[in-house]
Coordinates of N, CA and C in Angstrom, one line a residue:
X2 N 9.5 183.4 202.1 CA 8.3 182.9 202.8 C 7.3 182.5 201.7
X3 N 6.2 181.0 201.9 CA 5.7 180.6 200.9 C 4.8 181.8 201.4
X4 N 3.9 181.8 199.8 CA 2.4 182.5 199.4 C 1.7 181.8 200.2
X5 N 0.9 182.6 201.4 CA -0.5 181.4 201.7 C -1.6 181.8 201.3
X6 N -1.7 182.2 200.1 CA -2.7 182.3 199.3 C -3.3 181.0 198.4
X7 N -2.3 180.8 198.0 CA -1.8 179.5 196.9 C -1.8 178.0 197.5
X8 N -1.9 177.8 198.7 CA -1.7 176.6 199.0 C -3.4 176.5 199.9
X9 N -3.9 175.9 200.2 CA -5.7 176.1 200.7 C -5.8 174.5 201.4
X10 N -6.5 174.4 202.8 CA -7.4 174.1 202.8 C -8.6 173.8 202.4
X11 N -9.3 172.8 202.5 CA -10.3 172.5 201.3 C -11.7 171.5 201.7
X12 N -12.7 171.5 201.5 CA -13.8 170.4 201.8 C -14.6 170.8 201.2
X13 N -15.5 169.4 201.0 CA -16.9 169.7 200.4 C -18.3 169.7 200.7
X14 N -19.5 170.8 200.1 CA -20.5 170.3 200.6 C -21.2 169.4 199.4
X15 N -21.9 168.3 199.8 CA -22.8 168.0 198.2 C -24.4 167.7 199.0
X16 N -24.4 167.9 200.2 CA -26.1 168.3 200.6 C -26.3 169.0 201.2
X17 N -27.4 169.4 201.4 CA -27.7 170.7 202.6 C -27.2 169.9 204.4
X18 N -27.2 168.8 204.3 CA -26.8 167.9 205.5 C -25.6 167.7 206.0
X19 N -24.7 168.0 205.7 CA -23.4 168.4 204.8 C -22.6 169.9 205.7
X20 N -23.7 171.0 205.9 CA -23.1 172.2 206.0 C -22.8 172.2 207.2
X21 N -23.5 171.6 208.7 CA -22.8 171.9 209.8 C -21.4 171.2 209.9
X22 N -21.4 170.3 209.6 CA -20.0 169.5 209.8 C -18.7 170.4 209.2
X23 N -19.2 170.8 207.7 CA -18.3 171.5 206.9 C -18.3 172.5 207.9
X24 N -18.9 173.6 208.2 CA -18.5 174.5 208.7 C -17.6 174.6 210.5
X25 N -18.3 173.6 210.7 CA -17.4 173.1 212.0 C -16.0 173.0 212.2
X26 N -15.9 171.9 210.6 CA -14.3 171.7 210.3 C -13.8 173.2 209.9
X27 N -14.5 173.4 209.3 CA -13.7 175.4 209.1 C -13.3 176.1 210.5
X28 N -14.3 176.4 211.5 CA -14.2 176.9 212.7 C -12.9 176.2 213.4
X29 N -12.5 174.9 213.2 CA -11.9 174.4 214.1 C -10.5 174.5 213.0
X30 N -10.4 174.8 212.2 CA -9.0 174.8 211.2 C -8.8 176.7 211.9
X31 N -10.0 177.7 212.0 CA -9.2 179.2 212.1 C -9.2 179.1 213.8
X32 N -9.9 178.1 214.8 CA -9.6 177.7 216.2 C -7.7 177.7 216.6
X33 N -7.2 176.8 215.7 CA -5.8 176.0 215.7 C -4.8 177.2 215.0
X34 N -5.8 178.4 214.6 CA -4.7 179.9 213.9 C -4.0 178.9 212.7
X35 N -4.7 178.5 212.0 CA -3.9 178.8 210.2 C -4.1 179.2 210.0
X36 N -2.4 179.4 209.2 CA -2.6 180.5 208.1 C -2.8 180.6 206.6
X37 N -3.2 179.4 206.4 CA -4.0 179.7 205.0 C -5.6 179.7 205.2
X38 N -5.5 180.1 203.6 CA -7.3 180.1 203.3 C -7.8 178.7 203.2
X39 N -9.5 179.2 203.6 CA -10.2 177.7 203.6 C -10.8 178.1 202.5
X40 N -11.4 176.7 202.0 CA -11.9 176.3 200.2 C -13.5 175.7 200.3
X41 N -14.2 175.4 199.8 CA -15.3 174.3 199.9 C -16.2 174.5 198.3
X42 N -16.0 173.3 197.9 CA -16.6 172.9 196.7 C -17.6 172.7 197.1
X43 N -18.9 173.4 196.5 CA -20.3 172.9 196.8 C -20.9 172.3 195.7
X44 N -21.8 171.5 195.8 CA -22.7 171.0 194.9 C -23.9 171.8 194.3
X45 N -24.2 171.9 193.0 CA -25.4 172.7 192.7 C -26.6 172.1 193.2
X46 N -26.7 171.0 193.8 CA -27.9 170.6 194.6 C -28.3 171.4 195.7
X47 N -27.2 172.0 196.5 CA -27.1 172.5 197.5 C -28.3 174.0 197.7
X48 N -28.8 174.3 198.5 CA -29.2 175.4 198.6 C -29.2 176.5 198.5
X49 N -29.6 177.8 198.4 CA -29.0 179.0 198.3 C -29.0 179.3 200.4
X50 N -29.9 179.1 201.1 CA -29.3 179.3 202.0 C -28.5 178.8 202.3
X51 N -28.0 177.4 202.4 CA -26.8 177.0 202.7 C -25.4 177.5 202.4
X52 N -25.5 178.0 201.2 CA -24.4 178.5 200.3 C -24.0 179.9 201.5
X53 N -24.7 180.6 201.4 CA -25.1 181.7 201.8 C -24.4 181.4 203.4
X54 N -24.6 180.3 204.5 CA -24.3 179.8 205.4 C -22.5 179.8 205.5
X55 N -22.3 179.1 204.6 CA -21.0 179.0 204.0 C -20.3 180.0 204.4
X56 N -20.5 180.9 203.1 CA -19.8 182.1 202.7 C -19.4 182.9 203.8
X57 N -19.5 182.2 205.0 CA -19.4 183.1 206.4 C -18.4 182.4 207.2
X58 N -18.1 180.7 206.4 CA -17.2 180.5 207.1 C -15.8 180.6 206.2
X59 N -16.1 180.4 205.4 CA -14.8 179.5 203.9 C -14.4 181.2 203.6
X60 N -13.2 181.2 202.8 CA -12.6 182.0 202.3 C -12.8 182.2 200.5
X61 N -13.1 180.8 200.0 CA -13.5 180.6 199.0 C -14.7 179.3 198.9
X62 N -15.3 179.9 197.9 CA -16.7 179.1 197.6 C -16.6 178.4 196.4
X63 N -16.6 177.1 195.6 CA -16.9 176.9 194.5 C -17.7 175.6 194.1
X64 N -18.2 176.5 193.1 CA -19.1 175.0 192.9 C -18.9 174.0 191.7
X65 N -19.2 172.7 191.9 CA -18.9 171.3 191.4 C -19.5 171.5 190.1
X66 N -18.8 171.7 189.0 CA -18.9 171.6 187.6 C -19.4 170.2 187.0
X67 N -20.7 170.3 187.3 CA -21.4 168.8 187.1 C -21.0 168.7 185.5
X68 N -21.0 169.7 184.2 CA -20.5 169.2 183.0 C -19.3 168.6 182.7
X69 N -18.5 168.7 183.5 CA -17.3 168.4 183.8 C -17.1 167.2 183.8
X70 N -17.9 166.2 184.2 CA -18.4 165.0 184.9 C -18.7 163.9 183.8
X71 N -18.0 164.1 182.4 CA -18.1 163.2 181.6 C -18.0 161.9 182.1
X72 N -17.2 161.3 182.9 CA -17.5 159.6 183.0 C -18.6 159.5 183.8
X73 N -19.5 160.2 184.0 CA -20.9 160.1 184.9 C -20.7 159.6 186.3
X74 N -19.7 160.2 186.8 CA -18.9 159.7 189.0 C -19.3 160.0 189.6
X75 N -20.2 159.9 190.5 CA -20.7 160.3 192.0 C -19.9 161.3 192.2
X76 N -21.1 162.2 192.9 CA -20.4 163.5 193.5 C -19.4 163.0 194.1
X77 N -19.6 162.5 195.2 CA -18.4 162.2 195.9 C -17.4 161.7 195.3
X78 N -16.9 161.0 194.3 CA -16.1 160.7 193.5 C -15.3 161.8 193.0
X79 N -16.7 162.4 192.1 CA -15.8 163.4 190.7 C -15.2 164.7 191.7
X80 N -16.1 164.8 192.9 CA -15.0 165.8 193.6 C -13.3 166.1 194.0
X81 N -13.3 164.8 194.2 CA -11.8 164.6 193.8 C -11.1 165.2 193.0
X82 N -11.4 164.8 191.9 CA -11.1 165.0 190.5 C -11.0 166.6 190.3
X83 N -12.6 167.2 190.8 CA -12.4 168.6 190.5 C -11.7 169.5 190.6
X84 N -10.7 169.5 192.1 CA -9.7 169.8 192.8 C -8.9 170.0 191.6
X85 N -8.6 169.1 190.7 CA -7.6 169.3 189.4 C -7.4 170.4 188.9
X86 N -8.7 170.6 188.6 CA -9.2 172.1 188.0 C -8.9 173.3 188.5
X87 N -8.7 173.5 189.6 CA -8.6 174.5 190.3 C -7.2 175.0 190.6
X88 N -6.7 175.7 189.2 CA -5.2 176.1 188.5 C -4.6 177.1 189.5
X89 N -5.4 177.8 190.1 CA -5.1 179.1 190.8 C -4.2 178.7 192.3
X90 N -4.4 177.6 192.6 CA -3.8 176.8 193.7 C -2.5 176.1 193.3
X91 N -1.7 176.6 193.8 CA -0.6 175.6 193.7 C -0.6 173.8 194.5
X92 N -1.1 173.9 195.2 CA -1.3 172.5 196.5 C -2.8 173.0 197.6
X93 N -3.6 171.5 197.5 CA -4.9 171.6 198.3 C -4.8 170.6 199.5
X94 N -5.0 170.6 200.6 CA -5.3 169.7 201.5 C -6.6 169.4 201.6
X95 N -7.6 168.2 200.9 CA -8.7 167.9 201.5 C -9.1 167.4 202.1
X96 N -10.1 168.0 202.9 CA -10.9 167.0 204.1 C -12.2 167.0 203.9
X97 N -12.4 165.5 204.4 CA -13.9 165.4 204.6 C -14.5 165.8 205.3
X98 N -15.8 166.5 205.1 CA -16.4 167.6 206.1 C -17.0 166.9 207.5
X99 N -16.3 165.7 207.7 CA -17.0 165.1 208.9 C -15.2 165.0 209.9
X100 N -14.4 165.6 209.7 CA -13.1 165.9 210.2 C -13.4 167.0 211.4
X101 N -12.5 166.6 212.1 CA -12.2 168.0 213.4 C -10.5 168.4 213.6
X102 N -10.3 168.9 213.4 CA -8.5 169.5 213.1 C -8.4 170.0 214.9
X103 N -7.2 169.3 215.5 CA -7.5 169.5 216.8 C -5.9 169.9 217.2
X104 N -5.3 170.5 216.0 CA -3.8 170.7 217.0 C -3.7 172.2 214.9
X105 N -2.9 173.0 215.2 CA -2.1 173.4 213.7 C -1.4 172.6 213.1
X106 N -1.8 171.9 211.7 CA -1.3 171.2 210.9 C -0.9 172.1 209.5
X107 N -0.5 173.2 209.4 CA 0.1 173.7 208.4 C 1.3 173.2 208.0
X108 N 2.4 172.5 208.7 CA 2.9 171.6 207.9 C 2.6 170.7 206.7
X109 N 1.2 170.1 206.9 CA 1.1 169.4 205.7 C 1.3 170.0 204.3
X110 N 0.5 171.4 204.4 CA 0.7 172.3 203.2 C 2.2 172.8 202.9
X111 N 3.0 173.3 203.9 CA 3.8 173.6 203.8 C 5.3 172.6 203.0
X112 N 5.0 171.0 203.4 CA 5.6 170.2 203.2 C 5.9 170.1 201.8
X113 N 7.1 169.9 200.9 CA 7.6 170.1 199.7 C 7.1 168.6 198.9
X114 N 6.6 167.6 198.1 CA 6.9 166.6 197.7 C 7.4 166.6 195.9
X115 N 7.2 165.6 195.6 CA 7.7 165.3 194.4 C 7.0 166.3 193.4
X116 N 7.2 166.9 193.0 CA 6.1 167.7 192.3 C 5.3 166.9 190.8
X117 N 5.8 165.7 190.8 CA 5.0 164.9 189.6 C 4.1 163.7 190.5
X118 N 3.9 164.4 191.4 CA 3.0 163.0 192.7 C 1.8 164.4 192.7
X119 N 1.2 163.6 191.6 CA -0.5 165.0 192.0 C -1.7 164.3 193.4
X120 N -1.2 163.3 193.5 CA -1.9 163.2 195.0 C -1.3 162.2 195.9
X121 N -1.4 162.6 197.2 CA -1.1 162.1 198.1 C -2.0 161.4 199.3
X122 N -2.1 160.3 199.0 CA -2.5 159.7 199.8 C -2.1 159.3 201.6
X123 N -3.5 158.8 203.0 CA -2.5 159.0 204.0 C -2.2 157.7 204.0
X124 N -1.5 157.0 205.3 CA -0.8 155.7 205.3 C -2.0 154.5 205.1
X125 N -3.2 155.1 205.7 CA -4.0 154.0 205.8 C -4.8 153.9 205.0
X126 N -4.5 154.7 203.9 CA -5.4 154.4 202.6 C -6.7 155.3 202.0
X127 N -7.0 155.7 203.5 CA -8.4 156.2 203.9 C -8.9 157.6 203.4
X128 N -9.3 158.0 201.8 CA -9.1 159.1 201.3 C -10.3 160.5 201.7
X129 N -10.1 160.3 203.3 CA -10.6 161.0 203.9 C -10.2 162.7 204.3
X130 N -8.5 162.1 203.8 CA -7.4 163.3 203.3 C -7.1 163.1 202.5
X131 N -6.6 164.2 202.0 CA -5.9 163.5 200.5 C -5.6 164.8 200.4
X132 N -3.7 165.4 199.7 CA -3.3 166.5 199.4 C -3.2 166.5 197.8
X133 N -3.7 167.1 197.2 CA -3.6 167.5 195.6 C -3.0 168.5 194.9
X134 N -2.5 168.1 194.2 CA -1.9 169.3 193.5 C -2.8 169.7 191.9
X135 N -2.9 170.7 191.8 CA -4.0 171.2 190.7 C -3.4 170.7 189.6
X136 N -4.1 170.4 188.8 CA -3.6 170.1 187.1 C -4.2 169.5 186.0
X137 N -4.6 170.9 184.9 CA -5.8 170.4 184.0 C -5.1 169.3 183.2
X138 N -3.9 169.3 183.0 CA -3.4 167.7 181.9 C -3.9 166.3 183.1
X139 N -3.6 166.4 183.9 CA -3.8 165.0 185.2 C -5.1 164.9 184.8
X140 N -6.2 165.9 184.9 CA -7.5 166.3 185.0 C -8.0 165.1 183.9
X141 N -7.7 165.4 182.8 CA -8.6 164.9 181.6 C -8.0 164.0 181.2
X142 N -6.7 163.6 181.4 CA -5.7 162.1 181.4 C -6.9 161.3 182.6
X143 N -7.0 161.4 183.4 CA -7.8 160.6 184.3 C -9.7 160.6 183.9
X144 N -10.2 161.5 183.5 CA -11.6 161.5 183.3 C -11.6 160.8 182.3
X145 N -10.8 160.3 181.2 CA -10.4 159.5 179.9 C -10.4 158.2 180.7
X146 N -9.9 157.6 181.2 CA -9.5 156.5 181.9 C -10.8 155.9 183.1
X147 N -11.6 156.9 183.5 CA -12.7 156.9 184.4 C -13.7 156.7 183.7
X148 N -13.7 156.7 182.1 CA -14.9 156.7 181.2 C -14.9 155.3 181.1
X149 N -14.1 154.6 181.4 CA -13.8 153.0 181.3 C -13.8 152.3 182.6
X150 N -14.1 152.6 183.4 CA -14.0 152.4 185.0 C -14.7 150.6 185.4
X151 N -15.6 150.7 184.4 CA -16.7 149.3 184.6 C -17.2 149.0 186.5
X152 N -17.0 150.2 187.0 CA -17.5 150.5 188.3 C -16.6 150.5 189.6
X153 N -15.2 150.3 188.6 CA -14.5 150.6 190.1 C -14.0 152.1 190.5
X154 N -14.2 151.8 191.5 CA -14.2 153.4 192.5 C -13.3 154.0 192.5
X155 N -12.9 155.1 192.2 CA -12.1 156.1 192.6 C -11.3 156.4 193.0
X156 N -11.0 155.9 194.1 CA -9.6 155.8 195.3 C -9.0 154.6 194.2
X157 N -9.6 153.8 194.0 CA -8.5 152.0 193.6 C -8.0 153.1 192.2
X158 N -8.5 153.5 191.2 CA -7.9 154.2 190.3 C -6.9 155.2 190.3
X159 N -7.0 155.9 190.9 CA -6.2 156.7 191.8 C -5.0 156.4 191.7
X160 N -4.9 154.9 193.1 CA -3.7 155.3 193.5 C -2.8 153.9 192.1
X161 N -3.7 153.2 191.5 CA -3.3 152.8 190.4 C -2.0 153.3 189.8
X162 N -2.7 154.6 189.0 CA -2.2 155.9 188.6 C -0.9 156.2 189.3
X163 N -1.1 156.9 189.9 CA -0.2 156.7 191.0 C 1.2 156.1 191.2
X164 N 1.1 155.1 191.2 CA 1.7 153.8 191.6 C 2.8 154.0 190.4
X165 N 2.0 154.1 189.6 CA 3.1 153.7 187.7 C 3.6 155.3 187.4
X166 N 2.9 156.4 188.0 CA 3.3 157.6 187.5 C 4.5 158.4 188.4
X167 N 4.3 157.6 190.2 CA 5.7 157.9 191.0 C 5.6 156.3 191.7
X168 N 6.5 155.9 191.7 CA 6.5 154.7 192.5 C 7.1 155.1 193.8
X169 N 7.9 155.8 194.2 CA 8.4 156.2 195.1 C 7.5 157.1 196.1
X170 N 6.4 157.7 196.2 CA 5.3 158.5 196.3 C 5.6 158.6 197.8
X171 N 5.6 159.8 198.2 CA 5.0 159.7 200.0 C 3.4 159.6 200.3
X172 N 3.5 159.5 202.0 CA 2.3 159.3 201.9 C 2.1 160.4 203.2
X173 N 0.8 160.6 203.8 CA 0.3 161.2 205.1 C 0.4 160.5 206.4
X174 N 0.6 161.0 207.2 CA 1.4 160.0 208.5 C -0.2 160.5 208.9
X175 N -0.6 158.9 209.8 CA -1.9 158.5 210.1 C -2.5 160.0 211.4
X176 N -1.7 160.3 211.6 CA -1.8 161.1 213.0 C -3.2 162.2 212.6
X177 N -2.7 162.2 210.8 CA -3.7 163.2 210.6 C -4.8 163.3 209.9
X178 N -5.6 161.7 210.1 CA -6.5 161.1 209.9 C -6.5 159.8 211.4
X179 N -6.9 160.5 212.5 CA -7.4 159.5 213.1 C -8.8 159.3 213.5
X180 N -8.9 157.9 213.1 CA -10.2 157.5 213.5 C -10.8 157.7 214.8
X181 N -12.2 158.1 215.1 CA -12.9 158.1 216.0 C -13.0 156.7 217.1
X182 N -12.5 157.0 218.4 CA -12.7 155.9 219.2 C -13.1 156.3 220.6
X183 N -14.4 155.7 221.1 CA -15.4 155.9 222.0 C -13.7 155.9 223.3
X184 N -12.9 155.1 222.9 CA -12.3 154.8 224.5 C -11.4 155.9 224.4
X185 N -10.7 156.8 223.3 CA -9.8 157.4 223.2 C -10.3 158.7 223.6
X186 N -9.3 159.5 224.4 CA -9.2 161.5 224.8 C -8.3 162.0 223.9
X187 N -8.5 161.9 222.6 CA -7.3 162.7 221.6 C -6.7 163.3 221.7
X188 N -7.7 164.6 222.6 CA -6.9 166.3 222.8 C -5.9 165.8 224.3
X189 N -5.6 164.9 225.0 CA -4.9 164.5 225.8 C -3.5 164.1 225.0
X190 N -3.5 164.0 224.1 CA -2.3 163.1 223.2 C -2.3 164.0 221.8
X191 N -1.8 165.2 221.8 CA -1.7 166.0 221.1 C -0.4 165.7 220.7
X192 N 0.6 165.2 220.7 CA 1.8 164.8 219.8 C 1.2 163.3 219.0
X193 N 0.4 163.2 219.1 CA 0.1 161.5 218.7 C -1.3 161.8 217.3
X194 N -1.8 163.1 218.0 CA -3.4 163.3 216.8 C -3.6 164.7 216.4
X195 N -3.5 165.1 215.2 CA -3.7 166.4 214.5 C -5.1 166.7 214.0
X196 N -5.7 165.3 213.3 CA -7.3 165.5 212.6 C -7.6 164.5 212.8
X197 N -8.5 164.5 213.9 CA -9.9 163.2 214.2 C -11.2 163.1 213.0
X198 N -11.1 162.2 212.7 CA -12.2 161.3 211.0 C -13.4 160.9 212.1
X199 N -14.0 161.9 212.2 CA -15.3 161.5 212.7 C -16.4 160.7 211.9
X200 N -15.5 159.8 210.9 CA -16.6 159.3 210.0 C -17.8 157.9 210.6
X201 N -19.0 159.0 209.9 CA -20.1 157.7 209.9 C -20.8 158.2 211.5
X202 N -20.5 159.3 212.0 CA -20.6 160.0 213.0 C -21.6 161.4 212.7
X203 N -22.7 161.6 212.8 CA -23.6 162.6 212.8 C -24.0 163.8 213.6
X204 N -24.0 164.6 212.8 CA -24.2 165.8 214.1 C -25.2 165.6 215.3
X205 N -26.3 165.2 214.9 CA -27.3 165.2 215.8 C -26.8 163.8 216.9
X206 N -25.3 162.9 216.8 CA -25.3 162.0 217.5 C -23.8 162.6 218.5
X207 N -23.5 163.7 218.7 CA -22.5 164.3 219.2 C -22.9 164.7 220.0
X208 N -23.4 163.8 221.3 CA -24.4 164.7 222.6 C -23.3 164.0 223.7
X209 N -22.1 162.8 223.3 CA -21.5 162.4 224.7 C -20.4 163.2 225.2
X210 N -21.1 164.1 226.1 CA -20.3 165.4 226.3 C -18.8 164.8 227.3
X211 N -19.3 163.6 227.5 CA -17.8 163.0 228.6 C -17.0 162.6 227.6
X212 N -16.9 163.0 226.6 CA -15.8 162.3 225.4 C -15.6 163.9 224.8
X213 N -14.1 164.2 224.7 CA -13.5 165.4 225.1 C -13.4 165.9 223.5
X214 N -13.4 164.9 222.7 CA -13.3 165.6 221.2 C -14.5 165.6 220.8
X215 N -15.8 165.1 221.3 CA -17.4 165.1 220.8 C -17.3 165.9 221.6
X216 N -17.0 167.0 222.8 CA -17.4 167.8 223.5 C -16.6 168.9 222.6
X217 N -15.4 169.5 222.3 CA -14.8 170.0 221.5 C -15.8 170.1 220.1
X218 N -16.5 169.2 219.3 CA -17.2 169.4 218.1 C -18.4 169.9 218.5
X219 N -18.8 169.9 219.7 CA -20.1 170.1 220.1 C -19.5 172.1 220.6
X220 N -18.7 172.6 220.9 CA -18.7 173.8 221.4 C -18.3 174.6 220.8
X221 N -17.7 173.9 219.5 CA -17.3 174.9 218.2 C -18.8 175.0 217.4
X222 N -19.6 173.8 216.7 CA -20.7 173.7 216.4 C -21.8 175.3 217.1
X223 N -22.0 174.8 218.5 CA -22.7 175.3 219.2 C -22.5 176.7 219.4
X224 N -21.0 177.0 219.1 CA -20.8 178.9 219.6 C -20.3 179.4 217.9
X225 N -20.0 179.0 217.1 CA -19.4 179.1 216.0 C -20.5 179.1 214.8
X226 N -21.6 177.9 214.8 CA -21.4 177.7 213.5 C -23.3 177.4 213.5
X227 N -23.7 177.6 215.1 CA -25.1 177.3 215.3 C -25.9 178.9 215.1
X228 N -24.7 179.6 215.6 CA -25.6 181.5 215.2 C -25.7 181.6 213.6
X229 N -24.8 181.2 212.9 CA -24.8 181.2 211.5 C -25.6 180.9 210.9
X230 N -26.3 179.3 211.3 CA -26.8 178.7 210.5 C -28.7 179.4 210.8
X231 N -28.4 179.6 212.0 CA -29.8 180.5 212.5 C -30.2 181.5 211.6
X232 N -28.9 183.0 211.7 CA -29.4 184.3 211.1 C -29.4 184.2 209.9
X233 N -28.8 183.2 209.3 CA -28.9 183.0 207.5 C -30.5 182.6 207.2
X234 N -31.0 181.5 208.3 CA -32.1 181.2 208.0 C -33.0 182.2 208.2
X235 N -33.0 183.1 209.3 CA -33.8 183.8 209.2 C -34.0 185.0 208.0
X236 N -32.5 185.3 208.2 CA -32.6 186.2 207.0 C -33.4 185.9 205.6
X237 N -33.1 184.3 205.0 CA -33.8 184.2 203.6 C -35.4 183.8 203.6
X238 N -36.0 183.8 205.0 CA -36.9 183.4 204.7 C -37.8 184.8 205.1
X239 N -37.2 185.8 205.8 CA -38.2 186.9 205.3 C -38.2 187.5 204.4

């Protein structure tokens, strides 16, 4: 039986704006009973309450090694990248903290790939997931090559890389990055959708309670992750 120690779910925060969603996606990953541990790279921008907020949902906390960040990348960028670093993991599944996990996808982790493929992209491109495998040589081979970037972004580099280092590479079947659609009931079509990309979608705009996965983000939010964010605040501010 694999270690589920070693293999993690994973997201990030890089604002205080940032925490309800992250922690949502947490609640709704231990909703669906996995069995691995959850991860979240924070930003040192971030707050001590926030952090603090966290630490109540995630199994592990770590924060984004801004020295680290020699080609000078957008948090959002070098986050990627940091995942490298993090030797103690054998394989990471990341999501973006604006994700809802609506079925158990422990498969993904569980799934064996090339082991010289340090990321995996899903079919649509959309590096909203993305599974990593840790590795400080990958790490500094790429932050060498990012020093030279002349502003192109991150994902096109990537899968560059990629491309010449496995040509054969798998990828993530779309099911588990689907996009948000006003006409679609997801949780009705549970063989068809595992992680709804709520992207570009805001907490405070998740009120259409007749749409069954904004109602689902709205009841985990609301019984999960709204007491938390409360008694942390209260707590640091007396």
């Amino acid at each position: 039986m694999k270690n589920t120690c070693n293999r993690v779910w994973l997201t990030s925060v890089l604002s205080d704006s940032d925490v309800p969603n992250a922690l949502t996606l947490c609640f709704s990953l231990r909703r669906v009973l996995t069995t691995r541990r959850l991860a979240v790279i924070v930003s040192p921008k971030v707050s001590r309450v926030s952090r603090a907020a966290l630490s109540y949902g995630f199994d592990f906390l770590f924060i984004l090694d801004d020295e680290g960040n020699t080609a000078g990348l957008e948090d959002e960028d070098f986050v990627k990248l940091f995942v490298l670093t993090l030797q103690g993991f054998e394989k990471c599944v990341m999501l973006s903290s604006n994700m809802l996990v609506v079925k158990n996808c422990d498969e993904l982790l569980n799934k064996e790939e090339n082991k010289q493929q340090t990321f995996v992209f899903p079919e649509n491109g959309d590096s909203s997931i993305l599974k990593i495998r840790p590795s400080l040589q990958v790490f500094n081979c790429l932050m060498k090559q990012l020093a030279k970037r002349n502003g192109t972004r991150v994902d096109a580099i990537l899968k560059r890389w990629l491309s010449k280092q496995t040509p054969q590479h798998t990828l993530i079947d779309e099911k588990y990055n689907q996009n948000f659609d006003d006409k679609a009931t997801f949780l009705g079509e549970e063989k068809n959708i595992a992680i709804v990309n709520l992207k570009n979608t805001t907490a405070h705009e998740l009120a259409f309670l007749g749409k069954r996965v904004l109602h689902l983000w709205k009841c985990i939010h609301d019984e999960s992750v709204l007491p938390i964010l409360n008694a942390v605040a209260k707590v640091c501010t007396n």
